[in-house]
XYZ file of C-alpha atoms in Angstrom:
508
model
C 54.168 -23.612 19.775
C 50.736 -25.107 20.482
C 47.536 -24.226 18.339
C 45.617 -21.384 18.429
C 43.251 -21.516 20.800
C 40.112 -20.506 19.102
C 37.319 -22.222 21.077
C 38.960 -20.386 24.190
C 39.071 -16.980 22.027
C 35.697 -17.527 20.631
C 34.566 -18.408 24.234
C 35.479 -15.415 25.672
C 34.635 -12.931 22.695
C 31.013 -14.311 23.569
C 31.036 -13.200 26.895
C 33.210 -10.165 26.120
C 30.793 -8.257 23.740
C 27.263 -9.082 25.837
C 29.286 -7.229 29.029
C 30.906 -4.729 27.082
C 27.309 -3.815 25.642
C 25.414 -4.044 28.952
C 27.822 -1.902 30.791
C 27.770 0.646 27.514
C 24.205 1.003 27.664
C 23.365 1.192 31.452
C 26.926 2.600 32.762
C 28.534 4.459 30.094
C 25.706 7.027 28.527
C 22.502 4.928 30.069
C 22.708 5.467 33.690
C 20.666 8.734 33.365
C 19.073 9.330 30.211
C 15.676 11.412 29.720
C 13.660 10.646 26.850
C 11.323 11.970 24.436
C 9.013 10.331 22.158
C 6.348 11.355 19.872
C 3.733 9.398 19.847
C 1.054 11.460 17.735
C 1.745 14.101 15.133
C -1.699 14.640 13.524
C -3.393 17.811 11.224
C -6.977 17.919 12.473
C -8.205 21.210 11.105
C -10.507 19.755 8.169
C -11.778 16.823 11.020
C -12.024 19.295 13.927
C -13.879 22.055 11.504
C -16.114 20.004 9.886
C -17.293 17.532 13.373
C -16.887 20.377 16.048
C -17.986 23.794 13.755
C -17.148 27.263 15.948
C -14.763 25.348 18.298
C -11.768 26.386 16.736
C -12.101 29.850 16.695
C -12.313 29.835 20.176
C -9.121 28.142 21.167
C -6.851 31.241 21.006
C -9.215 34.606 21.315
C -7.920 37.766 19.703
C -7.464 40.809 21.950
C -9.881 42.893 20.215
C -12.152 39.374 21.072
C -12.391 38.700 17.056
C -11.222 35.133 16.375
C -7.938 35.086 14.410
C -7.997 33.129 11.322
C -6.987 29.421 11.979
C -5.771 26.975 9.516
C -3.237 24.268 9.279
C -4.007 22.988 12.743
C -2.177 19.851 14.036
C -2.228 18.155 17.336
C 1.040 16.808 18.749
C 1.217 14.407 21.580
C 5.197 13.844 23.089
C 5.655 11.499 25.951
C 8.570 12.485 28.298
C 9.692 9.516 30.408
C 13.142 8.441 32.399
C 14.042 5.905 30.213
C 17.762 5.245 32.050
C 18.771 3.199 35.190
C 18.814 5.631 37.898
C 16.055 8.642 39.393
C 16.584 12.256 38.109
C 16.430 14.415 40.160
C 16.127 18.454 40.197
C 19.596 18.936 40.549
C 20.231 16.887 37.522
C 19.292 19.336 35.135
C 21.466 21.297 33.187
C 20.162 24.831 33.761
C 20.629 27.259 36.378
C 20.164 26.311 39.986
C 17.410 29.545 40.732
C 16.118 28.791 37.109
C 12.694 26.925 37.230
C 12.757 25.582 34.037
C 14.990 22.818 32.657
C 13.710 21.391 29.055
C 11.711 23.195 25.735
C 9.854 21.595 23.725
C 10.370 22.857 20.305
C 7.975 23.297 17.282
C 9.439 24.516 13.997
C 7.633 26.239 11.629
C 4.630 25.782 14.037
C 3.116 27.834 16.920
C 1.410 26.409 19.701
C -2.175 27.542 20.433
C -3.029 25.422 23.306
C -1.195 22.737 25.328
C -2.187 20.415 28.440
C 0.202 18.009 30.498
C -1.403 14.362 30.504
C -1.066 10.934 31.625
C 0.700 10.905 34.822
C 2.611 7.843 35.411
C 2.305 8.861 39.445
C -0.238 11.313 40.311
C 2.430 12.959 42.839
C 4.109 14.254 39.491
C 1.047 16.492 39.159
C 3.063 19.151 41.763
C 5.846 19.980 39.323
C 3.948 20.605 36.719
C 1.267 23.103 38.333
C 0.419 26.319 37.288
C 3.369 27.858 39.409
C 6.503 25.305 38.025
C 7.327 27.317 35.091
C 4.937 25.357 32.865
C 4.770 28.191 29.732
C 4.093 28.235 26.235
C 6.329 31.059 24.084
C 7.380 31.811 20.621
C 11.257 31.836 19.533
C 12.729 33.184 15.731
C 10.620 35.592 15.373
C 7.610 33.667 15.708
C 8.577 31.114 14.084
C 8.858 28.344 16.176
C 6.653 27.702 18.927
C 8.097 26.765 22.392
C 7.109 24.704 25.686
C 8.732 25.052 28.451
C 8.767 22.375 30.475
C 9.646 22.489 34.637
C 12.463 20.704 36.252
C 10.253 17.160 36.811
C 11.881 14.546 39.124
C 11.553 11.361 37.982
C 12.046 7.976 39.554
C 12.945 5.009 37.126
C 10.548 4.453 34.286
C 8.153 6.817 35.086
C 6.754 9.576 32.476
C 4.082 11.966 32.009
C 3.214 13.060 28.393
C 2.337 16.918 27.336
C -0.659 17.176 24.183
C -0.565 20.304 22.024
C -2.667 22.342 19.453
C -0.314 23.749 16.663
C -0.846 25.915 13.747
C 1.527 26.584 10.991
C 3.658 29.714 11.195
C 5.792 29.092 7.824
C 6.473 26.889 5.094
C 4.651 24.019 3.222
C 4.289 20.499 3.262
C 5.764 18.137 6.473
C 6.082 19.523 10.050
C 9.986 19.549 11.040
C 10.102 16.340 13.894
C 9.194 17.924 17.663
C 12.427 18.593 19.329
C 13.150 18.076 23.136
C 16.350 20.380 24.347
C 18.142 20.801 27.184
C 20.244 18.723 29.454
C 20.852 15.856 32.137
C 23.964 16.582 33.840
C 25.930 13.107 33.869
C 23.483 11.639 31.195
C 21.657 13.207 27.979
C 18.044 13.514 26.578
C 17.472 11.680 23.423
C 14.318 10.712 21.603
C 13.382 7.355 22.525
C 11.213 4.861 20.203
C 8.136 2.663 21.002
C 9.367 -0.568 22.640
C 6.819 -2.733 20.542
C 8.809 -5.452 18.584
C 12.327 -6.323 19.109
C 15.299 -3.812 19.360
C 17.665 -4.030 16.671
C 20.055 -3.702 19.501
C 18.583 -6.964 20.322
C 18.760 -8.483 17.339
C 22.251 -7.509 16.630
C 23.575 -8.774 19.947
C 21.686 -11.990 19.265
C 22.705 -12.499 15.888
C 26.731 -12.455 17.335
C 25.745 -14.947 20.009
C 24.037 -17.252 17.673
C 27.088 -16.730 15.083
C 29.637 -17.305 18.032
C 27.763 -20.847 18.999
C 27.827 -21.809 15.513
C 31.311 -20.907 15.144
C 32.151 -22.744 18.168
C 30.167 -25.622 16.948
C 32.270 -25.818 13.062
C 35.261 -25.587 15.015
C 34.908 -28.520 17.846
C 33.445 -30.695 15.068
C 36.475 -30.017 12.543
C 38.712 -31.241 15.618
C 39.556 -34.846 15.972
C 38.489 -36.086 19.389
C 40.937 -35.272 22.044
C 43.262 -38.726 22.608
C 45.744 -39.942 25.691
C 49.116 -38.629 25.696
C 49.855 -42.378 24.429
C 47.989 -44.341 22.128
C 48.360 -48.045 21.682
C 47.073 -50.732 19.951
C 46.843 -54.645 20.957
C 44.844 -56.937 22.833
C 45.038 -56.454 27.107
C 43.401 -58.848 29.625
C 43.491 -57.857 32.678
C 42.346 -60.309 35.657
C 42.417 -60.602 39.259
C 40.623 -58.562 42.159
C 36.254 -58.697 41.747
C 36.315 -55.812 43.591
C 38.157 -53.469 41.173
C 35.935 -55.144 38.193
C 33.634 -51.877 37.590
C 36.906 -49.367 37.884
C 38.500 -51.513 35.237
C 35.765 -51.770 33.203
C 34.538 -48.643 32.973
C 38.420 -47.191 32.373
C 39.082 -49.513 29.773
C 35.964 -48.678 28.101
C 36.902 -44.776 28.124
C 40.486 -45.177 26.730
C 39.365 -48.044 23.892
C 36.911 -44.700 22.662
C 40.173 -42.564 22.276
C 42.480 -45.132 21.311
C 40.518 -47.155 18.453
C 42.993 -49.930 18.446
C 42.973 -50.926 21.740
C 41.033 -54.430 22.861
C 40.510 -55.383 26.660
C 39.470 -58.901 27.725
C 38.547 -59.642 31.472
C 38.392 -61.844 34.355
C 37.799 -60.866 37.308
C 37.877 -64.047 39.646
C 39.676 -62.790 42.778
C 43.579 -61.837 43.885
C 44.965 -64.889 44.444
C 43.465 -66.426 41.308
C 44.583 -63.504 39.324
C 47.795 -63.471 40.600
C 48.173 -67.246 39.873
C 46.974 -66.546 36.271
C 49.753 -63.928 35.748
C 52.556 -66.151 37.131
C 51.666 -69.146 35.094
C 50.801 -67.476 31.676
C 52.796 -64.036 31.771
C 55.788 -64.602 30.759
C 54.792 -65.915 27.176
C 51.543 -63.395 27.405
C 53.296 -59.710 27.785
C 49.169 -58.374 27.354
C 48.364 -60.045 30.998
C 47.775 -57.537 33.946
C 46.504 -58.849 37.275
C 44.921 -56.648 39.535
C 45.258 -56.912 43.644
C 43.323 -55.162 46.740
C 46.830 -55.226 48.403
C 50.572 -56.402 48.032
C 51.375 -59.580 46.692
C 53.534 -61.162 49.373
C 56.404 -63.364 48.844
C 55.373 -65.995 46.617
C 55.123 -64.110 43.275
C 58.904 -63.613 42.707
C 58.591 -62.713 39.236
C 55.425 -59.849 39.444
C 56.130 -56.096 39.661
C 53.777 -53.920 41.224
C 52.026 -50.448 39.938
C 50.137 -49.170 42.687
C 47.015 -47.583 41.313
C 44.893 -45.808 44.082
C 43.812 -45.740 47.506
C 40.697 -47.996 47.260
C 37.838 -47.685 50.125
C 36.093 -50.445 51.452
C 32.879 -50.976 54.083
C 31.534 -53.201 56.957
C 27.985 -53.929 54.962
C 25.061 -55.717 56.916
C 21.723 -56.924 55.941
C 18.669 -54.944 56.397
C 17.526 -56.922 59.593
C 20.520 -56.145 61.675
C 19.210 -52.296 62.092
C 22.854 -51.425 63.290
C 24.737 -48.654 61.724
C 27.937 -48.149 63.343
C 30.530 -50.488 64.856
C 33.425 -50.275 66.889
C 36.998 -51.692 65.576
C 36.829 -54.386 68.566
C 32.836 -55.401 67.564
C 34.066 -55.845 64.448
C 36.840 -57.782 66.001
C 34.983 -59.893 67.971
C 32.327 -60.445 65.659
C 34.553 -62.350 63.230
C 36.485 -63.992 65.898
C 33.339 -65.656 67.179
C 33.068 -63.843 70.514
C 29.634 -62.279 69.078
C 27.159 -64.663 68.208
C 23.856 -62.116 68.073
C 23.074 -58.472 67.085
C 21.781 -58.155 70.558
C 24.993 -57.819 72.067
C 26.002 -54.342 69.784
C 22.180 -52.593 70.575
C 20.577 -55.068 67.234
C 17.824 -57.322 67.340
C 17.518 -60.748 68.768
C 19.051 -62.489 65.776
C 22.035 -64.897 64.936
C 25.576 -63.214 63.366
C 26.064 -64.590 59.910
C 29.022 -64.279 59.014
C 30.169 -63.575 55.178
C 33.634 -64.348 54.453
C 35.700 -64.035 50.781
C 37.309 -67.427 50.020
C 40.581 -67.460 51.516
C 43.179 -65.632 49.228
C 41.024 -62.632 48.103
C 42.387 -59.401 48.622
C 39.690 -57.905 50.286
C 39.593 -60.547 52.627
C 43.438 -60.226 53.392
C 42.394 -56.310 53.509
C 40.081 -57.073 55.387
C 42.056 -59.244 58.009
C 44.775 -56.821 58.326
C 43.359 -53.220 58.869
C 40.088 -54.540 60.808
C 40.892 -57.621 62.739
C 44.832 -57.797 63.138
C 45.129 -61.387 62.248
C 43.698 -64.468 60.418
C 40.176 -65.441 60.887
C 39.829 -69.084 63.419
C 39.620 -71.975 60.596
C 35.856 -72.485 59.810
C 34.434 -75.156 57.069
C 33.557 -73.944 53.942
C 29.955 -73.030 53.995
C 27.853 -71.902 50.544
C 25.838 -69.100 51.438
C 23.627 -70.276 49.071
C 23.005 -73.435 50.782
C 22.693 -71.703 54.012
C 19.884 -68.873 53.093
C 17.175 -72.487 53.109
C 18.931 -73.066 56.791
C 16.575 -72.595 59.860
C 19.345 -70.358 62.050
C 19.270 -71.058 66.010
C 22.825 -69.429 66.547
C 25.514 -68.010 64.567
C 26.827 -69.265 61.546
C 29.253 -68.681 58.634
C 29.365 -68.707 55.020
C 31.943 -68.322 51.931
C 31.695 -66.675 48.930
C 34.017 -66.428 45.947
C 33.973 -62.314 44.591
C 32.468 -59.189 45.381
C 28.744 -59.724 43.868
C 28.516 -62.936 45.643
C 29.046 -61.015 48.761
C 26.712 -58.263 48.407
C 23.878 -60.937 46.841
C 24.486 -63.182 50.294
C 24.693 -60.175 52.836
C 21.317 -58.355 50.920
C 19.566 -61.712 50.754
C 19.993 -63.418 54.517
C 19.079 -61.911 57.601
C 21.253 -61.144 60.006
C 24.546 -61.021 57.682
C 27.389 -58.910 57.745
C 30.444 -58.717 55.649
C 32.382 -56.188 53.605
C 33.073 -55.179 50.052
C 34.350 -52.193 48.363
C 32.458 -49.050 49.436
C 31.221 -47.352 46.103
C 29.737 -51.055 44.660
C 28.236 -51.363 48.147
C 26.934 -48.452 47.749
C 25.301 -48.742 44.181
C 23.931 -52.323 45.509
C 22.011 -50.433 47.889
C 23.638 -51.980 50.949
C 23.474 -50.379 54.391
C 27.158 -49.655 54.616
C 28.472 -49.006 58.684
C 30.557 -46.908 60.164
C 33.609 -47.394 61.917
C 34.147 -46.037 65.730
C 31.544 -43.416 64.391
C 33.172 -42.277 60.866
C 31.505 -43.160 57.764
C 33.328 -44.621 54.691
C 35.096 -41.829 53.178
C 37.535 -40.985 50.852
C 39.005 -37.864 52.957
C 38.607 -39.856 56.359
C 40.643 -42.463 55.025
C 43.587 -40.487 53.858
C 43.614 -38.865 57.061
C 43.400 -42.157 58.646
C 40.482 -41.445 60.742
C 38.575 -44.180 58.635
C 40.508 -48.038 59.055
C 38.980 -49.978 56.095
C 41.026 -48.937 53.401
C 43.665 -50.483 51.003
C 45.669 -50.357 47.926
C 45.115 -51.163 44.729
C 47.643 -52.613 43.046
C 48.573 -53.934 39.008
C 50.873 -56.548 38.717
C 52.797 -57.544 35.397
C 55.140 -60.203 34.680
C 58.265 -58.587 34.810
C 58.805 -55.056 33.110
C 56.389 -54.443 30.200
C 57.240 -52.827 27.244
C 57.405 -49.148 26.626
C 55.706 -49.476 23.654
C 52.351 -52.091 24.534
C 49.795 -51.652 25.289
C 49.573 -52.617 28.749
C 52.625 -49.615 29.450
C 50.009 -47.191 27.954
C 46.998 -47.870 29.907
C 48.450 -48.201 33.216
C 50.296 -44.719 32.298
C 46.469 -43.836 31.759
C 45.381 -44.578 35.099
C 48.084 -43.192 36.892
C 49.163 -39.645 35.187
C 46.083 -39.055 32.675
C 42.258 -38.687 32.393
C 41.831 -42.306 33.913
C 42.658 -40.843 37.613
C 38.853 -39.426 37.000
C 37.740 -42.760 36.888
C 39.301 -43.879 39.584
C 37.972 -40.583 42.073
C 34.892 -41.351 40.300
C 34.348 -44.808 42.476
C 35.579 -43.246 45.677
C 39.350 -43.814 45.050
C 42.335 -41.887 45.738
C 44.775 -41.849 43.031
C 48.556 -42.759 44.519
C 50.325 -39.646 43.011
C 47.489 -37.521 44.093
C 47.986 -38.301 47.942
C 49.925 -36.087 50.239
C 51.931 -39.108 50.951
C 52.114 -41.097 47.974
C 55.206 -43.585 49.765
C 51.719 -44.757 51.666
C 51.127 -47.013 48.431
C 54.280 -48.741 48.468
C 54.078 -52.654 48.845
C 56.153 -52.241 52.523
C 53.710 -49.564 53.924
């Protein structure tokens, strides 16, 4: 049985209790709620008596027209807002349909004297609360408490009006009993509500848990070693051969020495053919030797066994000069057959073809060669591109270069070249890359075979290696583990991840 997966059960408490919470609040009891708050509960009779002398008397006349005695006054302001997610409506009181009213506004031990509605979020709210909505002031328990009654108010989202009072004391000493709001909201409920300045301690609470989750999270992933390969090894690997596979290699071997600590990786990337010599002179007494070929080996490397690695894309690249940016199979063709000899002739500029070749026996060259042109290349001298760039061109001409960033430096750096190199480097040198009978380099062109520059990558040891080295483990790291992302990473196509992997076989 595997560990417990806390991270994942930590990971999903986190986004379990913030939903749970938001759908309790606004869906369960919040999607229509009508609330009350009290926002001023005052006794004014000493300021009111001794600023505004004779006004109190007058508030409440006695029938006779003798002013009743008034003491204990206090003045009570209650805002009444729609503090849930959707509109209420008339309907969505709970009180009888004919009935006009639908909340009271209670006072205990207090009777009110005077009253006014106030502070209309929308002056349209002014209509329900008229002198002919139901809008009343009464006493309840035997005069004892002292009683609004409010109208059935519709009220969109957020909106509120608030209703002042003048209160005397009917009974007791001391503190008022809190204002009461009663009644009903027929899928929803009337609480009292609280001023929003500060934070809510629902707030808080929720993001207290979130902040105790991360940290959590955080103890957890750092008391966990770093995840590793399915197979660690340690030892010294070199691996050699193709220039263009250099960064893949690299960067791979730099990811699996950070899991695997005892792991060392040595390289030289110097071309196919020169790998693949390296690896049949010195492999048999060096089991850590792993050479590394754009394509199959051919016959004369009896003792190698291929690995193939990946799919591996590869582009026509030009100079900027050339202003072409698509070729034909047969321009291509003819171009390195010598039956082109200026950009004119594809829709370019008046300017001589240079042609930049790989040395013969590089991989991408024999790549090259056999999805592009069909057949060898005409025998030319050996040209250095270097020596050429200082060359006054009046036709076409040829040069040779020995890896992959010798090619991009002599296509980028003299005008009117064209040659080819593996598509993502291309890419990162900033090389105008062309496409082939209209279809851009691609990974999902070429497995569907609509793009014609492709190849295989291939890793060749000397004879089986053992189970245990460390060679065995990283090439089982490029083809089942986490270094297939490395590989998709530079435009390749893992083998096992095609739909027909046989199409990396050394016969296809």
């Amino acid at each position: 049985m595997g560990e417990f997966p806390v991270d994942i059960v930590l990971a999903l408490v986190g986004i379990a209790v913030p939903v749970g919470a938001f759908l309790y609040e606004f869906v369960l009891v919040g999607r229509k709620r009508l609330g009350y708050r009290v926002q001023m509960d005052t006794p004014v009779t000493g300021e009111v008596a001794s600023v505004f002398p004779g006004v109190l008397p007058q508030l409440r006349p006695a029938g006779d027209g003798a002013g009743p005695e008034l003491k204990d006054l206090s003045v009570v302001l209650v805002r009444i807002e729609n503090s849930g997610a959707t509109d209420i409506d008339t309907r969505d009181y709970r009180a009888p349909d004919a009935g006009r009213i639908g909340l009271h506004l209670r006072f205990p031990q207090r009777l009110v004297i005077g009253m006014a509605v106030t502070e209309l979020s929308d002056p349209g709210l002014a209509d329900s609360l008229d002198r002919d909505s139901g809008l009343a002031v009464r006493e309840d328990m035997a005069g004892h408490i002292g009683v609004i009654d409010l109208p059935k108010v519709p009220l969109n989202r957020g909106e509120h009006y608030k209703i002042l009072a003048i209160l005397q004391r009917a009974e007791g000493v001391g503190e008022y009993p809190a204002p009461l709001l009663t009644g009903g909201i027929k899928g929803g409920r009337v609480l009292e509500t609280r001023s929003r300045t500060g934070i809510p301690r629902m707030m808080v609470a929720l993001t207290a848990f979130l902040i105790l989750v991360i940290v959590v999270q955080f103890v957890v992933a750092s008391s966990q070693p770093p995840p590793t390969p399915l197979e660690c090894a340690a030892g010294k690997l070199t691996v050699v051969g193709s220039s263009a596979f250099d960064p893949v290699l690299r960067k791979a071997a730099d990811q699996y020495g950070k899991r695997c600590t005892g792991a060392q990786f040595a390289f030289g990337f110097e071309g196919t053919e020169r790998g693949l010599d390296r690896l049949a002179e010195e492999g048999k007494d060096h089991p850590g030797l792993l050479a590394i070929s754009d394509g199959p080996k051919g016959s004369g490397y009896p003792a190698l066994v291929a690995r193939p690695l990946a799919l591996s894309l590869f582009s026509v690249i030009a100079n900027e000069t050339v202003g072409v940016r698509s070729l034909t199979e047969t321009q291509i063709r003819d171009l390195y057959l010598g039956r082109i000899g200026n950009w004119r002739e594809v829709g370019g500029p008046d300017l001589p073809v240079v042609l930049v070749n790989r040395i013969p026996g590089s991989g991408t060259r024999n790549t090259f060669e056999r999805r592009l042109l069909g057949s060898d290349q005409p025998d030319r001298a050996h040209v250095s591109c270097t020596a050429l760039k200082g060359t006054v061109l009046t036709g076409a001409a040829h040069c040779d270069v020995q890896v992959t960033r010798d090619m991009q430096k002599a296509v980028r750096e003299i005008p009117g070249a064209v040659g080819y190199s593996e598509s993502s480097e291309a890419a990162q040198a900033g090389l105008p890359t062309l496409a082939i009978n209209g279809v851009p380099a691609g990974r999902d062109a070429a497995i569907a075979r609509t793009y014609p520059f492709w190849g295989v990558e291939y890793a060749y040891s000397y004879g089986e290696v053992p189970g245990d080295s460390l060679a065995a483990a990283f090439l089982h790291y490029l083809v089942d583990q986490s270094g297939k992302d490395v590989l998709r990473e530079h435009g390749n196509a893992p083998c096992a991840e095609l739909p027909d992997p046989g199409r990396c076989l050394p016969e296809s």
